[in-house]
Each structure stands twice: as C-alpha cells, then as structure tokens.
C-alpha cells in the first residue's frame, strides 16, 4: 500500500549503519537529497557523477561514508576495478520495482555481488501494487536485486497468511503415449525439453565440471533458433544454470593489490576453480586405502575392477587415475575459455553490455572512436536504433562512421535494433511518391550500401537477440585487443585491407577515380605502388590489368586529359 513513507524507513536504516562508519552507496539521489535538505541536514552525502574524475572517485570511495552514485559510473568502475568493491558495506536501492525496467541498476548489483559476497543489499518501495502486475513480478525483482528475504509491512493488517501449494509431479510421457500422434509441435517440443533437462541432471553428476560446461555451451549454440525449442534456453533460470556452471570452472579473483592502485579488467587473470567431482575424490580415497592394505598384506595384491556407465567415463577415469584430477581438468579447460568483447564507454547506457556479461562474455570498457563493439580483431559493430539510424542518415554522420569502420576493419557491421512490439517504417506512408527522391531515408540507406559493399547490415528485434548474435559471430574467432582497438582513430594511417597497409588518402582517392570499383582496384594496387606510377601506365597496360575497355577508357582519360582552369582574378 502507498503511504508508508519509504523515505523515512530508508533514512533510519542509513542512520543506524552510518553511526558505525560504514561505507554505503545509494543508487538514487534526487528525492533523498531534497528531503535531507528540508530536514535541515547540513552535511549531505556526496554525489559521484561523470563530472568526477576516476582518480578523484577512487579517493572519495576510500574515505568512506554515504555516497550517491549513478549506476553507469558504478558499472564501469566495477568492471575496471577502480573502486574497492570489497570495502563497500552495502548498497541501498530505492523504488525496488524499477529494477526490472532499469538494466543498469541490475547489472550494478550483479557486479557488486560477484566482487563482494558479504556486503548487504537492501531495497525499499511504498508501491506494493507494482508487484501485482505482470507474471512473477516479485520473484523477478528479488532475483535482480540478489535478495532472498521479502518483508511486507502492511498499512492496516498486522499479519498476512502465507500458503504455498505444490503440484505433484506426474509422469507426463507415459500418459501422452496414446495421444502422441495427435499432439502439436509445441507440445512435443515441451516434452523433448523435459527429456533434455533430465539428461542434464544425469550428466551433472556423471561428467566433470569442464565437460558439463562445454556441453551446456554446445547445447545453447545448437538450439538458438526459437523454432527448435520451447524457449527455456532464453529464461532467467537457464541463464542462472549457465552462470553457476561457469563458476565451477573459473572465477575472477578479488584484487589483492593496494587500494590506491588501479587494476584494469583486461589485466585481471581468471582464477581456475575446476571443481572436482565428488566421485573422483571418493574413488581416489578407496584406491589409496586398497594400496595401503596391499602393502601390509602378506598375500599378493589383487586386481581392482571399476565399473562405469559408458566408454567415455571409463577413459576419463583412466586418465584421472594415471595423471590426477587436476591435470585432467586443466587439459579440458582451454576449450571452454570465455570470450571477450570490447565495448565503448557510451554503450553502458543500454542493456546490451549487461546481457553480454550474463552470457559469459568478458566486458572490456574502453573509449572507442571507431565502432561501438569490437568482437574480433577484424570485426567492428556500430549499433543503431531506428531513430538513431534515421538521424544519422539525415546528418551524414553514419557515412563517416561506416567510412572509418571499413577503412580499419575487414568486417564492418551496422547493427540496427528495433522493438518487435512497435511497428516502424523508414518512410511515412504519405511520403511514398512515384519518383524516388535522394532525400528519402530508404534512398540514403541504399546509397550507403552501394558505397560500402563490404558493409554488413544486421537487423535484431531485441538486445537479447543481439547478444545471441554476438555469440555466434565470435565462435571460432580470435579475441580482440583493447589497446589496439583504442589506438584506432579517425586520423589513423593504417588501413586494414588484405595483408598490406595503405595510406588512406591515396587509397580513398583511387576508389573515387572513374573506371575504378571494388572489383578491380586491388589489381591496380598490385601493379602500381603510388598514384604517380599509376599515371605512367600505358593504355595497353591498363587493359591487361583491368580487362574492361570501358573502365580503361574512363581511367586513362581522367589521368591524361588536360583541363583548362582559368586563374582566379585578383581583386584590385
């Protein structure tokens, strides 16, 4: 119910903890600052925004106290370890139901919980009706807040009865066999998914942690199409399964350096966890006990027979006994090492970086001048919404961005995200005419694709689909280098084209010449080291290189025709 004054509850909780010199962080500011000012508080909590430099933010955080921090700043600082996360006593969140709509706050709490296992997280709200809308709204909010306890303080009632009803599990396939031929594809897919989950439950105890994690990754990559499964791979519970399986293999250790040192996320190495199978430990103990008894026995040692369910398990146990469990797990680890994505700092206003992090990708936040996401050393992605696409086409900024991407990266990608629930059109219906105008958005997009033939345009219906697409694009590809991506600027002299390096000025000038196109310019570059050498080539030589008489004529006349340009008149 409304009217419980969550502000007073939050402030009282803050005052109780602040008396003990705790280091607290708030994820909201405006309302609390104004209310504290009205109560006559002179020493207000400090506010940390983007105006505060990184070194100054570090000093402010190490001094302790209560801080108001924007979620975007906190996400970047957590990823780059600019602030000591292990010294934070807790985080207070106001307007708890908003955690579902705001991806940045949820991502902030996820990073805080990964780096600080003991700090508390508390959230407050006085709008209980917000939990009644939607499906499992309370569970979703508590999951995003990483809290396990829910306290309901009603305005009038003192006690609220709570009852939980459990539905008994039934054997579904047995009852569906007589009607199997009458079932639809969706029902059959649900039954198949139940079978897959049962197999995963069996493999969880049968396989080692690395093999099980590799199995989950292969399962996710092979069933990414929505038509091939009922959608359980895209649920939050599925994401939790992948995250927990990954935590059994490796984790990111907390920085043990001095607090005043700044550790970038690219410098932090993964710490292998490689959780051993309990069966292996029990088997090792039994074999050691047998070996001790054989040494003290007066008879000859007997044979030990180990029975397993399949040949693969037998081979794995053989390697485990011969080399040890640590060697076996390290042997498998190289095949499931997580990937890395370089993300521009400005992209942390969107939901996509947090979704990539949930899917096991390492996020490396840097300031990029070319592109928004660097997936591989050769793949650069510029992300646009539909409104941003139209505005960039009208202003010409998209042309400059595509020029830089195609110049410095072999695979330039223009990613356009749209909301499937909201229909859109690049042109209004009233703008359709019999004659095509060059000012139309569709015309400019067509000219963009003609001018940059190597530009790949991808359309994604949601950030979740974009995250899945990034995982597909990174499969089997090398990892990008943050320093190399940050060094690429609009004024760089290097062009990523083939295995050679070209000067961008003459390179662009060559592509603008008449008769030169994307199909024949490489042949000209191989036969002429400079524009001066190109001008010295005869017409017959150009015919041998280009193989097209029309292109040869246009290029030769452009290089050798003399135009009379009148000299500018001097003003008296």
Coordinates of C-alpha atoms in Angstrom, one line a residue:
X1 CA 0.0 0.0 0.0
X2 CA 1.1 3.5 -0.7
X3 CA 1.7 6.0 2.1
X4 CA 4.2 4.1 4.2
X5 CA 6.9 6.8 3.7
X6 CA 9.7 4.5 2.4
X7 CA 12.0 7.6 2.6
X8 CA 11.8 7.6 6.4
X9 CA 12.4 3.9 6.6
X10 CA 15.4 4.2 4.3
X11 CA 16.9 7.1 6.1
X12 CA 16.5 5.5 9.5
X13 CA 18.3 2.4 8.2
X14 CA 21.0 4.5 6.8
X15 CA 21.5 6.5 10.1
X16 CA 21.7 3.3 12.0
X17 CA 24.5 2.0 9.9
X18 CA 26.3 5.3 9.3
X19 CA 26.9 5.7 13.0
X20 CA 29.3 2.7 12.8
X21 CA 31.3 4.4 9.9
X22 CA 30.1 2.1 7.3
X23 CA 30.8 2.7 3.6
X24 CA 27.3 2.8 1.9
X25 CA 26.2 3.5 -1.6
X26 CA 22.8 4.8 -2.9
X27 CA 21.6 4.2 -6.4
X28 CA 19.2 7.2 -6.4
X29 CA 19.7 10.8 -5.4
X30 CA 17.2 13.4 -6.3
X31 CA 14.4 12.7 -3.8
X32 CA 16.7 11.9 -0.9
X33 CA 18.9 14.9 -1.3
X34 CA 15.9 17.2 -1.3
X35 CA 14.3 15.6 1.7
X36 CA 17.5 15.7 3.7
X37 CA 17.9 19.4 2.9
X38 CA 14.3 20.0 4.1
X39 CA 15.1 18.3 7.4
X40 CA 18.0 20.6 8.0
X41 CA 20.8 18.2 7.4
X42 CA 24.0 20.3 6.8
X43 CA 26.5 17.6 5.8
X44 CA 24.8 16.0 2.9
X45 CA 26.1 12.7 1.4
X46 CA 28.5 13.2 -1.5
X47 CA 27.4 12.6 -5.1
X48 CA 29.6 10.9 -7.6
X49 CA 28.8 11.5 -11.3
X50 CA 30.7 11.5 -14.6
X51 CA 32.0 15.0 -13.7
X52 CA 34.2 13.5 -11.1
X53 CA 37.5 12.1 -12.5
X54 CA 38.4 8.5 -12.0
X55 CA 41.4 9.2 -9.6
X56 CA 39.2 11.5 -7.6
X57 CA 36.4 8.9 -7.5
X58 CA 38.8 6.5 -6.0
X59 CA 39.9 8.9 -3.3
X60 CA 36.2 9.7 -2.4
X61 CA 35.3 6.0 -2.2
X62 CA 38.3 5.1 0.0
X63 CA 37.4 7.8 2.5
X64 CA 34.1 6.0 3.3
X65 CA 30.7 7.4 4.2
X66 CA 27.5 7.6 2.3
X67 CA 27.7 8.2 -1.4
X68 CA 25.1 8.8 -4.1
X69 CA 26.5 7.1 -7.3
X70 CA 25.0 6.8 -10.7
X71 CA 24.6 3.3 -12.0
X72 CA 26.5 3.9 -15.2
X73 CA 29.6 5.2 -13.3
X74 CA 29.4 2.3 -10.8
X75 CA 29.2 -0.3 -13.6
X76 CA 32.3 1.0 -15.4
X77 CA 34.2 1.3 -12.1
X78 CA 33.3 -2.2 -11.1
X79 CA 34.4 -3.6 -14.4
X80 CA 37.7 -1.8 -14.3
X81 CA 38.2 -2.3 -10.5
X82 CA 38.7 1.5 -10.0
X83 CA 36.9 1.3 -6.7
X84 CA 37.5 -1.2 -3.8
X85 CA 34.3 -3.3 -4.0
X86 CA 35.3 -5.4 -1.0
X87 CA 35.2 -2.3 1.2
X88 CA 31.6 -1.4 0.4
X89 CA 29.4 -2.3 3.3
X90 CA 26.3 -2.3 1.3
X91 CA 24.0 -0.8 -1.3
X92 CA 20.6 0.7 -0.8
X93 CA 18.2 0.8 -3.7
X94 CA 15.1 3.0 -3.8
X95 CA 12.0 2.2 -5.9
X96 CA 12.6 -1.5 -6.0
X97 CA 10.1 -2.4 -8.8
X98 CA 12.0 -0.1 -11.2
X99 CA 14.9 -2.6 -11.1
X100 CA 13.3 -4.6 -13.9
X101 CA 12.9 -1.7 -16.2
X102 CA 16.4 -0.3 -15.5
X103 CA 19.1 -2.7 -16.7
X104 CA 22.0 -0.6 -15.3
X105 CA 20.9 -1.0 -11.7
X106 CA 20.5 -4.8 -12.1
X107 CA 23.9 -5.0 -13.8
X108 CA 25.5 -2.9 -11.0
X109 CA 24.1 -5.2 -8.3
X110 CA 25.3 -8.3 -10.2
X111 CA 28.9 -7.0 -10.4
X112 CA 28.8 -6.0 -6.7
X113 CA 27.6 -9.4 -5.6
X114 CA 30.3 -11.1 -7.7
X115 CA 33.1 -9.0 -6.2
X116 CA 31.6 -8.7 -2.6
X117 CA 30.0 -11.8 -1.1
X118 CA 29.4 -10.3 2.4
X119 CA 28.0 -6.8 1.6
X120 CA 24.3 -6.3 2.1
X121 CA 21.8 -5.2 -0.5
X122 CA 18.5 -3.6 0.6
X123 CA 15.7 -2.2 -1.5
X124 CA 12.7 -0.2 -0.5
X125 CA 9.4 0.8 -2.0
X126 CA 6.0 2.1 -0.9
X127 CA 4.2 0.9 -4.1
X128 CA 3.1 -2.6 -3.3
X129 CA 0.7 -2.5 -6.3
X130 CA 3.6 -2.5 -8.6
X131 CA 4.3 -6.1 -7.7
X132 CA 0.8 -7.3 -8.7
X133 CA 1.3 -6.5 -12.4
X134 CA 3.0 -9.0 -14.7
X135 CA 4.0 -12.6 -14.3
X136 CA 6.1 -13.5 -11.2
X137 CA 6.9 -9.8 -10.7
X138 CA 8.1 -10.2 -7.1
X139 CA 10.4 -13.1 -8.0
X140 CA 11.9 -11.2 -10.9
X141 CA 12.5 -8.1 -8.7
X142 CA 14.1 -10.2 -5.9
X143 CA 16.2 -12.1 -8.5
X144 CA 17.5 -8.8 -10.0
X145 CA 18.2 -7.4 -6.5
X146 CA 20.0 -10.5 -5.3
X147 CA 17.9 -10.6 -2.1
X148 CA 16.4 -13.7 -0.5
X149 CA 14.0 -12.1 2.1
X150 CA 10.9 -10.1 1.5
X151 CA 9.4 -8.1 4.3
X152 CA 5.8 -6.9 3.9
X153 CA 4.7 -4.1 6.2
X154 CA 1.0 -3.6 5.5
X155 CA -0.6 -0.3 6.4
X156 CA -3.6 -1.8 8.2
X157 CA -3.2 -5.6 8.6
X158 CA -0.7 -6.9 11.1
X159 CA -0.4 -10.5 9.8
X160 CA -0.7 -11.8 6.3
X161 CA -1.3 -15.5 5.9
X162 CA 1.0 -17.2 3.5
X163 CA 0.3 -20.5 1.9
X164 CA 2.2 -22.4 -0.7
X165 CA 0.6 -25.1 -2.8
X166 CA 2.7 -27.7 -4.5
X167 CA 1.5 -29.6 -7.6
X168 CA 2.6 -33.2 -7.6
X169 CA 4.9 -34.2 -10.3
X170 CA 3.3 -36.6 -12.8
X171 CA 4.8 -38.9 -15.4
X172 CA 3.9 -36.9 -18.5
X173 CA 5.2 -39.1 -21.3
X174 CA 3.5 -42.2 -20.1
X175 CA 0.1 -40.6 -20.2
X176 CA 0.8 -38.9 -23.6
X177 CA 1.8 -42.1 -25.5
X178 CA -1.7 -43.0 -26.7
X179 CA -2.3 -39.4 -27.9
X180 CA 1.3 -38.7 -29.2
X181 CA 0.2 -38.6 -32.9
X182 CA -2.5 -36.1 -32.1
X183 CA -0.2 -33.6 -30.3
X184 CA 1.0 -30.4 -31.8
X185 CA 4.6 -29.4 -32.5
X186 CA 4.7 -27.1 -29.4
X187 CA 3.6 -29.9 -27.0
X188 CA 6.1 -32.3 -28.4
X189 CA 8.8 -29.7 -28.1
X190 CA 7.9 -29.2 -24.4
X191 CA 8.2 -33.0 -23.8
X192 CA 11.5 -33.1 -25.6
X193 CA 12.8 -30.2 -23.5
X194 CA 11.8 -32.2 -20.3
X195 CA 13.9 -35.1 -21.6
X196 CA 16.9 -32.8 -22.3
X197 CA 16.6 -31.4 -18.7
X198 CA 16.5 -34.9 -17.3
X199 CA 19.7 -35.8 -19.3
X200 CA 21.4 -32.6 -18.0
X201 CA 20.5 -33.7 -14.4
X202 CA 22.2 -37.1 -15.1
X203 CA 25.3 -35.5 -16.7
X204 CA 25.7 -33.1 -13.8
X205 CA 26.9 -35.9 -11.6
X206 CA 28.4 -38.1 -14.3
X207 CA 30.6 -35.5 -16.1
X208 CA 33.3 -33.2 -14.8
X209 CA 32.7 -29.5 -14.4
X210 CA 34.6 -28.6 -17.6
X211 CA 32.9 -31.1 -19.8
X212 CA 29.4 -30.2 -18.4
X213 CA 30.0 -26.5 -19.0
X214 CA 31.2 -27.4 -22.6
X215 CA 28.0 -29.4 -23.0
X216 CA 25.8 -26.5 -22.0
X217 CA 27.6 -24.2 -24.4
X218 CA 27.2 -26.6 -27.3
X219 CA 23.5 -27.1 -26.3
X220 CA 22.9 -23.4 -26.4
X221 CA 24.7 -22.9 -29.7
X222 CA 22.9 -25.8 -31.4
X223 CA 19.4 -24.7 -30.3
X224 CA 19.5 -21.0 -30.7
X225 CA 16.6 -20.9 -33.2
X226 CA 13.3 -20.3 -31.4
X227 CA 11.6 -22.9 -33.5
X228 CA 13.8 -25.7 -32.3
X229 CA 13.0 -25.5 -28.6
X230 CA 10.2 -24.2 -26.4
X231 CA 12.2 -21.2 -25.3
X232 CA 13.6 -22.5 -22.0
X233 CA 17.1 -21.6 -23.1
X234 CA 16.1 -17.9 -23.0
X235 CA 14.7 -17.9 -19.5
X236 CA 16.4 -16.4 -16.4
X237 CA 16.6 -19.8 -14.8
X238 CA 18.6 -21.0 -17.8
X239 CA 20.9 -18.1 -17.5
X240 CA 21.4 -18.9 -13.8
X241 CA 22.3 -22.5 -14.8
X242 CA 25.0 -21.3 -17.3
X243 CA 26.4 -18.8 -14.7
X244 CA 26.6 -21.5 -12.0
X245 CA 28.2 -24.0 -14.4
X246 CA 30.8 -21.4 -15.4
X247 CA 31.5 -20.6 -11.7
X248 CA 32.5 -24.2 -11.2
X249 CA 35.2 -23.8 -13.9
X250 CA 36.7 -20.4 -13.2
X251 CA 36.1 -17.1 -11.4
X252 CA 37.6 -13.6 -11.2
X253 CA 39.6 -13.2 -8.1
X254 CA 39.3 -10.1 -5.9
X255 CA 42.3 -7.7 -6.3
X256 CA 44.8 -8.2 -3.6
X257 CA 46.8 -5.1 -4.6
X258 CA 47.0 -1.9 -2.7
X259 CA 43.8 0.1 -2.7
X260 CA 45.4 3.1 -4.4
X261 CA 46.4 1.0 -7.5
X262 CA 44.0 0.9 -10.4
X263 CA 43.6 -2.5 -12.0
X264 CA 42.0 -2.7 -15.4
X265 CA 39.8 -5.7 -16.1
X266 CA 42.0 -6.7 -19.1
X267 CA 44.9 -7.2 -16.7
X268 CA 43.0 -9.4 -14.2
X269 CA 43.5 -13.1 -15.0
X270 CA 40.9 -15.7 -14.4
X271 CA 41.4 -17.9 -11.4
X272 CA 40.8 -21.5 -12.1
X273 CA 38.3 -23.1 -9.8
X274 CA 38.0 -26.5 -11.6
X275 CA 35.6 -28.1 -9.0
X276 CA 36.5 -31.7 -8.6
X277 CA 33.9 -34.4 -8.9
X278 CA 33.0 -36.0 -5.6
X279 CA 33.0 -39.4 -7.3
X280 CA 36.7 -38.8 -8.2
X281 CA 37.6 -37.9 -4.7
X282 CA 35.8 -41.0 -3.3
X283 CA 37.5 -43.2 -5.9
X284 CA 40.9 -41.8 -5.1
X285 CA 40.4 -42.4 -1.4
X286 CA 39.3 -46.0 -2.0
X287 CA 42.3 -46.7 -4.3
X288 CA 44.7 -45.3 -1.7
X289 CA 43.1 -47.4 1.0
X290 CA 43.5 -50.5 -1.1
X291 CA 47.1 -49.7 -1.9
X292 CA 47.9 -49.3 1.8
X293 CA 46.2 -52.6 2.7
X294 CA 48.1 -54.3 -0.1
X295 CA 51.4 -53.2 1.3
X296 CA 50.6 -54.5 4.7
X297 CA 49.1 -57.7 3.4
X298 CA 51.1 -60.9 3.2
X299 CA 49.3 -62.1 0.1
X300 CA 49.8 -60.9 -3.4
X301 CA 47.8 -57.7 -4.4
X302 CA 44.6 -58.5 -6.2
X303 CA 43.0 -56.8 -9.2
X304 CA 40.7 -53.8 -8.8
X305 CA 37.7 -53.7 -11.2
X306 CA 36.0 -50.3 -11.7
X307 CA 32.6 -50.4 -13.4
X308 CA 31.3 -47.3 -15.3
X309 CA 28.2 -46.5 -17.4
X310 CA 29.9 -45.9 -20.7
X311 CA 33.3 -46.0 -22.5
X312 CA 33.8 -42.3 -22.2
X313 CA 33.6 -42.4 -18.4
X314 CA 36.0 -45.3 -18.4
X315 CA 38.5 -43.4 -20.4
X316 CA 38.1 -40.3 -18.2
X317 CA 38.6 -42.4 -15.1
X318 CA 41.7 -44.0 -16.6
X319 CA 43.2 -40.6 -17.2
X320 CA 42.2 -39.3 -13.8
X321 CA 43.9 -42.3 -12.1
X322 CA 47.0 -42.0 -14.2
X323 CA 47.6 -38.2 -14.2
X324 CA 45.3 -36.9 -11.4
X325 CA 42.2 -34.9 -11.5
X326 CA 44.0 -31.5 -11.7
X327 CA 45.8 -32.5 -14.9
X328 CA 42.6 -33.8 -16.5
X329 CA 40.6 -30.6 -15.7
X330 CA 43.3 -28.3 -16.9
X331 CA 43.6 -30.4 -20.1
X332 CA 39.9 -29.7 -20.9
X333 CA 39.9 -26.0 -19.8
X334 CA 41.5 -24.5 -22.9
X335 CA 38.4 -25.5 -25.0
X336 CA 35.9 -23.5 -22.9
X337 CA 37.8 -20.3 -22.1
X338 CA 35.3 -17.5 -22.2
X339 CA 35.4 -14.8 -24.9
X340 CA 35.9 -11.1 -24.6
X341 CA 34.1 -8.1 -26.1
X342 CA 35.5 -4.6 -26.2
X343 CA 32.6 -2.1 -25.5
X344 CA 32.6 1.7 -25.9
X345 CA 32.0 3.6 -22.7
X346 CA 28.9 5.3 -24.1
X347 CA 27.2 2.0 -24.7
X348 CA 26.8 1.3 -21.0
X349 CA 23.6 3.4 -21.1
X350 CA 22.0 0.5 -23.0
X351 CA 21.1 -3.0 -21.8
X352 CA 23.3 -4.9 -24.2
X353 CA 26.6 -4.9 -22.1
X354 CA 24.8 -6.5 -19.1
X355 CA 23.2 -9.2 -21.3
X356 CA 26.6 -10.0 -22.8
X357 CA 28.1 -10.3 -19.4
X358 CA 25.3 -12.7 -18.3
X359 CA 26.1 -14.9 -21.3
X360 CA 29.6 -15.4 -20.1
X361 CA 31.5 -12.8 -22.2
X362 CA 34.1 -10.6 -20.6
X363 CA 33.3 -6.9 -21.0
X364 CA 36.3 -4.6 -21.5
X365 CA 35.1 -1.0 -21.3
X366 CA 37.3 1.5 -23.2
X367 CA 36.7 4.7 -25.1
X368 CA 36.4 3.9 -28.8
X369 CA 36.4 6.4 -31.7
X370 CA 35.6 3.8 -34.3
X371 CA 32.7 1.5 -33.7
X372 CA 30.7 0.6 -30.5
X373 CA 31.6 -3.1 -30.1
X374 CA 34.8 -4.9 -31.2
X375 CA 34.1 -8.6 -31.4
X376 CA 37.3 -9.9 -33.0
X377 CA 40.4 -8.1 -34.3
X378 CA 38.7 -7.9 -37.7
X379 CA 35.0 -7.3 -36.7
X380 CA 33.7 -3.9 -35.7
X381 CA 30.0 -3.3 -34.9
X382 CA 28.2 0.1 -34.9
X383 CA 24.8 -0.2 -33.1
X384 CA 21.9 2.0 -34.0
X385 CA 18.3 2.2 -33.1
X386 CA 15.7 3.0 -35.8
X387 CA 15.5 6.7 -34.6
X388 CA 19.3 6.9 -34.4
X389 CA 19.6 5.4 -37.9
X390 CA 17.3 7.9 -39.5
X391 CA 19.0 10.8 -37.7
X392 CA 22.5 9.6 -38.7
X393 CA 21.5 9.2 -42.3
X394 CA 20.0 12.7 -42.4
X395 CA 23.0 14.3 -40.8
X396 CA 25.6 12.3 -42.8
X397 CA 27.3 11.0 -39.6
X398 CA 26.6 7.4 -40.5
X399 CA 28.6 7.8 -43.7
X400 CA 31.7 9.0 -41.7
X401 CA 31.3 6.1 -39.2
X402 CA 31.0 3.5 -42.0
X403 CA 34.0 5.0 -43.8
X404 CA 36.1 4.6 -40.6
X405 CA 34.9 1.1 -40.0
X406 CA 35.5 -0.2 -43.5
X407 CA 38.9 1.5 -43.6
X408 CA 40.3 0.0 -40.4
X409 CA 38.4 -3.3 -40.1
X410 CA 37.9 -6.1 -42.6
X411 CA 34.4 -6.9 -41.3
X412 CA 32.3 -3.8 -40.7
X413 CA 28.8 -4.4 -39.3
X414 CA 25.9 -2.0 -38.9
X415 CA 23.5 -3.4 -36.3
X416 CA 20.0 -2.0 -36.3
X417 CA 17.9 -2.8 -33.2
X418 CA 14.1 -2.4 -33.3
X419 CA 11.3 -3.3 -31.0
X420 CA 9.1 -6.1 -32.4
X421 CA 6.1 -4.8 -30.4
X422 CA 6.3 -1.4 -32.0
X423 CA 5.8 -1.3 -35.8
X424 CA 8.1 1.1 -37.6
X425 CA 8.7 2.3 -41.1
X426 CA 11.7 4.1 -42.6
X427 CA 9.3 6.3 -44.6
X428 CA 5.8 7.5 -43.7
X429 CA 3.0 6.3 -46.0
X430 CA 2.3 9.8 -47.1
X431 CA 5.9 10.2 -48.3
X432 CA 5.5 7.5 -51.0
X433 CA 5.7 9.0 -54.4
X434 CA 6.0 7.8 -58.0
X435 CA 9.5 9.3 -58.3
X436 CA 12.3 8.4 -55.9
X437 CA 14.0 11.3 -54.1
X438 CA 17.6 11.2 -53.0
X439 CA 16.4 12.8 -49.7
X440 CA 14.4 9.8 -48.7
X441 CA 15.7 7.6 -45.9
X442 CA 15.5 4.4 -48.0
X443 CA 17.4 6.1 -50.8
X444 CA 20.2 7.1 -48.4
X445 CA 20.4 3.7 -47.0
X446 CA 20.6 2.2 -50.5
X447 CA 23.4 4.6 -51.4
X448 CA 25.2 3.7 -48.2
X449 CA 25.2 0.0 -49.2
X450 CA 26.3 0.8 -52.7
X451 CA 29.1 3.0 -51.5
X452 CA 30.3 0.4 -48.9
X453 CA 29.8 -3.0 -50.5
X454 CA 31.7 -4.7 -47.6
X455 CA 29.3 -3.3 -45.0
X456 CA 27.1 -5.9 -43.4
X457 CA 23.7 -4.7 -42.1
X458 CA 22.0 -6.8 -39.4
X459 CA 18.5 -6.3 -38.0
X460 CA 17.8 -7.5 -34.5
X461 CA 14.4 -7.4 -32.8
X462 CA 15.8 -7.0 -29.2
X463 CA 19.0 -6.7 -27.1
X464 CA 18.6 -10.4 -26.2
X465 CA 18.7 -11.4 -29.9
X466 CA 21.8 -9.1 -30.3
X467 CA 23.6 -10.9 -27.5
X468 CA 22.9 -14.3 -29.1
X469 CA 24.1 -13.0 -32.5
X470 CA 27.3 -11.7 -31.0
X471 CA 28.0 -15.2 -29.5
X472 CA 27.5 -16.7 -33.0
X473 CA 29.8 -14.1 -34.6
X474 CA 32.6 -14.9 -32.1
X475 CA 32.6 -18.6 -32.4
X476 CA 36.0 -19.9 -33.5
X477 CA 37.4 -16.3 -33.9
X478 CA 40.4 -14.8 -32.1
X479 CA 39.9 -12.4 -29.2
X480 CA 40.2 -8.6 -29.7
X481 CA 42.9 -6.5 -28.2
X482 CA 41.7 -3.5 -26.2
X483 CA 44.9 -1.4 -26.7
X484 CA 44.8 -2.0 -30.5
X485 CA 41.1 -1.1 -30.7
X486 CA 41.6 2.1 -28.6
X487 CA 44.5 3.1 -30.9
X488 CA 42.3 3.2 -34.0
X489 CA 41.1 6.7 -34.5
X490 CA 39.7 8.7 -37.4
X491 CA 43.2 10.1 -38.2
X492 CA 45.0 6.7 -38.1
X493 CA 47.3 6.0 -41.0
X494 CA 46.7 2.3 -41.2
X495 CA 44.1 0.6 -43.4
X496 CA 43.1 -3.0 -42.6
X497 CA 42.8 -4.3 -46.2
X498 CA 44.2 -7.7 -47.2
X499 CA 47.6 -8.2 -45.7
X500 CA 49.1 -4.9 -46.8
X501 CA 48.9 -1.4 -45.2
X502 CA 47.9 1.5 -47.3
X503 CA 47.8 5.3 -46.9
X504 CA 44.1 6.2 -46.5
X505 CA 44.4 9.4 -48.5
X506 CA 45.6 7.9 -51.9
X507 CA 43.6 4.8 -51.1
X508 CA 40.3 6.8 -51.0
X509 CA 41.3 8.9 -54.0
X510 CA 41.9 5.8 -56.1
X511 CA 38.4 4.5 -55.3
X512 CA 36.9 7.8 -56.4
X513 CA 38.6 7.7 -59.9
X514 CA 36.4 6.9 -62.9
X515 CA 36.5 3.3 -64.0
X516 CA 37.8 2.1 -60.6
X517 CA 35.4 0.0 -58.5
X518 CA 35.6 -2.6 -55.7
X519 CA 36.3 -5.4 -58.1
X520 CA 39.3 -4.0 -59.9
X521 CA 41.1 -1.7 -57.5
X522 CA 43.2 -4.5 -56.0
X523 CA 44.7 -5.3 -59.4
X524 CA 45.7 -1.6 -59.8
X525 CA 47.3 -1.6 -56.3
X526 CA 49.4 -4.7 -57.2
X527 CA 50.8 -3.1 -60.4
X528 CA 51.3 0.5 -59.2
X529 CA 53.0 1.4 -55.9
X530 CA 51.7 5.0 -56.0
X531 CA 49.4 7.4 -57.9
X532 CA 52.5 8.6 -59.9
X533 CA 53.2 5.1 -61.0
X534 CA 49.5 4.6 -62.0
X535 CA 49.7 7.7 -64.2
X536 CA 52.7 6.3 -66.0
X537 CA 50.9 3.2 -67.1
X538 CA 50.0 3.0 -70.8
X539 CA 46.6 2.3 -72.1
X540 CA 47.5 -1.2 -73.2
X541 CA 48.9 -2.0 -69.8
X542 CA 45.7 -0.8 -68.2
X543 CA 43.7 -3.1 -70.5
X544 CA 45.8 -6.0 -69.3
X545 CA 45.2 -5.1 -65.7
X546 CA 41.5 -4.2 -65.7
X547 CA 40.3 -6.3 -68.6
X548 CA 37.4 -3.9 -69.4
X549 CA 37.7 -1.5 -72.2
X550 CA 35.1 1.0 -70.9
X551 CA 36.8 1.2 -67.5
X552 CA 40.2 1.6 -69.1
X553 CA 38.9 4.5 -71.3
X554 CA 37.4 6.3 -68.3
X555 CA 40.5 5.9 -66.2
X556 CA 43.0 6.8 -68.9
X557 CA 41.1 9.9 -70.0
X558 CA 40.9 11.0 -66.4
X559 CA 44.6 10.6 -65.8
X560 CA 45.9 12.2 -69.1
X561 CA 43.3 14.8 -70.2
X562 CA 44.3 18.4 -69.6
X563 CA 41.6 20.8 -68.4
X564 CA 42.0 24.5 -68.9
X565 CA 41.2 26.0 -65.5
X566 CA 41.2 29.8 -65.5
X567 CA 43.4 31.5 -63.0
X568 CA 41.5 33.3 -60.2
X569 CA 41.1 37.0 -60.7
X570 CA 42.9 39.2 -58.3
X571 CA 40.8 41.9 -56.6
X572 CA 42.1 45.4 -57.0

